[in-house]
XYZ file of C-alpha atoms in Angstrom:
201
model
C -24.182 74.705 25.770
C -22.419 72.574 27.871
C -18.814 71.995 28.164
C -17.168 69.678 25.448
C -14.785 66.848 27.169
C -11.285 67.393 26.096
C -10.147 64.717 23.647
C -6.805 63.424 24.195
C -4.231 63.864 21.391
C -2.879 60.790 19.384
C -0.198 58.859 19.934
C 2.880 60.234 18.237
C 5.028 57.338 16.433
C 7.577 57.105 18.545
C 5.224 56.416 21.523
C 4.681 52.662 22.254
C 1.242 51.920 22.572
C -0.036 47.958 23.041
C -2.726 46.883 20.488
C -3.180 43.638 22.523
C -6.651 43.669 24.011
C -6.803 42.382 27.290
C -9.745 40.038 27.112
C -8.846 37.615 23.942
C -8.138 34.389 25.823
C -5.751 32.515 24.549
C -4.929 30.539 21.709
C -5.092 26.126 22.770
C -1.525 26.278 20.883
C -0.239 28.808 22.706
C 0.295 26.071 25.699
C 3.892 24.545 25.515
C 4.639 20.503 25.097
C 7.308 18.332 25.911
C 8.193 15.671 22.740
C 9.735 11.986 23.907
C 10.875 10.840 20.214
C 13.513 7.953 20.083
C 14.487 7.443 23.975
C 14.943 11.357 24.333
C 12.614 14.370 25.774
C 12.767 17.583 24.252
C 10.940 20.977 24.907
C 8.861 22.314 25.793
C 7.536 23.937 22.575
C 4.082 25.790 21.983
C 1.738 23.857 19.550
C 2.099 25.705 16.552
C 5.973 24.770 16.483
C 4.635 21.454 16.704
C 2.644 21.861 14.084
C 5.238 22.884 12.185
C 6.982 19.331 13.175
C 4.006 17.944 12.087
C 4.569 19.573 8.588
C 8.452 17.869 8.814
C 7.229 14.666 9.322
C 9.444 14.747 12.604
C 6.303 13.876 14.888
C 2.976 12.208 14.273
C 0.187 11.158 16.429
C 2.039 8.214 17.925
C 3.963 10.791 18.785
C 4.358 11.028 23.218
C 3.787 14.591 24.431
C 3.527 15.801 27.855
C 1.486 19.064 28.788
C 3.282 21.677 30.767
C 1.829 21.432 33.935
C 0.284 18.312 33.432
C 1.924 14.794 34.798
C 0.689 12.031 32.211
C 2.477 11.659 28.808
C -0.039 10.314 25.968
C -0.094 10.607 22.423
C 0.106 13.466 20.392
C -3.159 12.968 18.211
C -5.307 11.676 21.632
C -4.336 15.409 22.867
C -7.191 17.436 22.429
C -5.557 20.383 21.362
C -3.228 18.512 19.795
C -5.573 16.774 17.684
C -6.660 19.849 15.321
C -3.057 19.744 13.790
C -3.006 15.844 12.447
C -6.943 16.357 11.155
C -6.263 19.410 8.311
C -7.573 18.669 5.406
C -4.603 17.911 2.525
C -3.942 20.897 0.358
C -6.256 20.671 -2.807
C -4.585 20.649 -6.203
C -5.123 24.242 -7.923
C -7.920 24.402 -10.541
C -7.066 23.645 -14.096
C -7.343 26.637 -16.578
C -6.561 27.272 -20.142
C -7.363 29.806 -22.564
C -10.185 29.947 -24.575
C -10.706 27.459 -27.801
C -8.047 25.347 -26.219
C -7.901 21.664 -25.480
C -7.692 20.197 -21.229
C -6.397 16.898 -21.045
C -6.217 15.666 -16.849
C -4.033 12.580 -16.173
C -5.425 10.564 -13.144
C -3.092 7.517 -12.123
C -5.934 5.341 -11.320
C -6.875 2.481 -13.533
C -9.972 0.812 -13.239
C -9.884 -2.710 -12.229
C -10.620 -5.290 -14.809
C -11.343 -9.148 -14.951
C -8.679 -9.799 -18.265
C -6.006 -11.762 -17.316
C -2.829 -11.234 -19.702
C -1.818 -14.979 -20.681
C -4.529 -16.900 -19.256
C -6.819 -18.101 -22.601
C -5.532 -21.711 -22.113
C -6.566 -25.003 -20.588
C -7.396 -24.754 -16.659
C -8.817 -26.708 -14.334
C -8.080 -28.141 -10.328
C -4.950 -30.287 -10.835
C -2.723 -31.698 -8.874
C 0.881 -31.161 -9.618
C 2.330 -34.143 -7.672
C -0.901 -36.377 -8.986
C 0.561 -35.516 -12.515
C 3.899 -36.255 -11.794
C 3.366 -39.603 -10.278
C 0.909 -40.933 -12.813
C 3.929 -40.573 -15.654
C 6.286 -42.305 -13.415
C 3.986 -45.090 -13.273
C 3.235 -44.692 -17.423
C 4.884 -42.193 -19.521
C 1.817 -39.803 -20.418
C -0.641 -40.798 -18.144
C 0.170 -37.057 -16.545
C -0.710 -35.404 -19.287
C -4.046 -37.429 -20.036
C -4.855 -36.270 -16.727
C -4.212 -32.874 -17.740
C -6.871 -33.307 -20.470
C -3.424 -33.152 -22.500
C -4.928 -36.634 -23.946
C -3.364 -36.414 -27.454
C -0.099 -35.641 -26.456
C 0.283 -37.893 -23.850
C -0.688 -40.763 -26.398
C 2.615 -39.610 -28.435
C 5.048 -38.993 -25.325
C 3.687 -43.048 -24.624
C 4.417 -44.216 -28.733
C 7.347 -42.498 -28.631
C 8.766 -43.708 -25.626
C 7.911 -47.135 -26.970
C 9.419 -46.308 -29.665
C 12.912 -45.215 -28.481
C 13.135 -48.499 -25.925
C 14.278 -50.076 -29.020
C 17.383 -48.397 -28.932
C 17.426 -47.959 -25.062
C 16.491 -43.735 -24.933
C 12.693 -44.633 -23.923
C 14.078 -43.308 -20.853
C 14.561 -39.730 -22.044
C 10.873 -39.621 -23.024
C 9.499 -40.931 -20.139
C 11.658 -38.256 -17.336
C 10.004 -35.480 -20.349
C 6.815 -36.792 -19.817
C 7.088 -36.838 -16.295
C 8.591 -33.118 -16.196
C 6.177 -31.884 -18.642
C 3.220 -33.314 -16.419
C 3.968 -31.619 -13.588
C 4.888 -27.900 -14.999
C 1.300 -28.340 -16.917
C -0.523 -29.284 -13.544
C 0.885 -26.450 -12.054
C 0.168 -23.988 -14.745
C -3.241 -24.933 -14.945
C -3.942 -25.354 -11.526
C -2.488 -21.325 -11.262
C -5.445 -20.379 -14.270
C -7.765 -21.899 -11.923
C -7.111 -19.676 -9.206
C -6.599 -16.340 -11.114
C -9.923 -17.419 -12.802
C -11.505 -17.982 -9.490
C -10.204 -13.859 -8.120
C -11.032 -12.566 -10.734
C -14.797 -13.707 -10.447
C -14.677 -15.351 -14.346
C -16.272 -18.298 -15.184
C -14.934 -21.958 -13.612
């Protein structure tokens, strides 16, 4: 038989013995950055301390770095090693669980759009506010009769009639002229809600 190779004893534990194998290369983060941030440079730190800046909101990828080594600053997420740290995906929410025969409720804050407008189930239409208001200067109610108001604009005109009799027509007819414009306005606004929204003109 032939002779047996002696095996070499291990290690006591107060030896030191390095683990680190010698051909790992190295990590892209293991490099070392400078940071410009507000008029000042600091560094140089390795990428995973910037990655913990990242985590700190202190940089971001408008953020100027400069490569050891390297001459030409540029941005922190056009770096390519850089890059990895600004493209994680965001931490997922942990999974719902309850015990058995019980009830899950999940509250999302999103609201699906809809077409109803709160407040907006009167009269509407294109008019002009300043076409209002100048039409009951010239005759007290003709602004609202061109707001379709036709009805009331007949009263604000027999009641300002009326009132000339004991000189307070006047009162009627600034109303009516008032009045005329605030309901151009306010249906002209229906208008254009109706129109966003995508409802029927």
């Amino acid at each position: 038989m032939g002779n047996i190779p002696e095996i070499n004893p291990l290690p006591s534990s107060s030896s030191t013995v390095s683990a680190v194998p010698l051909d790992v290369p190295p990590h892209p983060l293991d490099a070392e950055w400078h940071v410009h941030i507000n008029g000042q440079t600091y560094g140089p730190y390795t990428g995973h301390r910037l990655g913990e800046f990242v985590k700190e909101g202190r940089i971001d990828k408008s953020t100027q770095v400069l490569a050891v080594g390297s001459e030409a600053w540029s941005l922190a997420g056009q770096d390519l090693r850089l890059a990895s740290l600004f493209n994680r995906a965001p931490p997922q929410a942990p999974p719902i669980s309850a015990a058995a025969g019980s009830t899950v409720v999940q509250i999302t804050n999103q609201m699906a759009p809809t077409a109803v407008l709160l407040d907006d189930t009167g009269a509407f239409g294109a008019k002009s506010p300043g076409v209002a208001l100048f039409l009951s200067f010239l005759l007290c109610g003709a602004g609202q009769m061109y707001c379709g108001r036709v009805g009331k604009g007949i009263l604000m005109l027999i009641g300002c009639i009326a009132l000339w009799f004991i000189f307070l027509g006047w009162t009627v007819w600034i109303w009516s002229m008032i009045d005329a414009y605030a309901t151009a306005k306010d249906m002209n606004l229906r208008y254009l809600r109706r129109l966003q929204s995508g409802q029927p003109v």
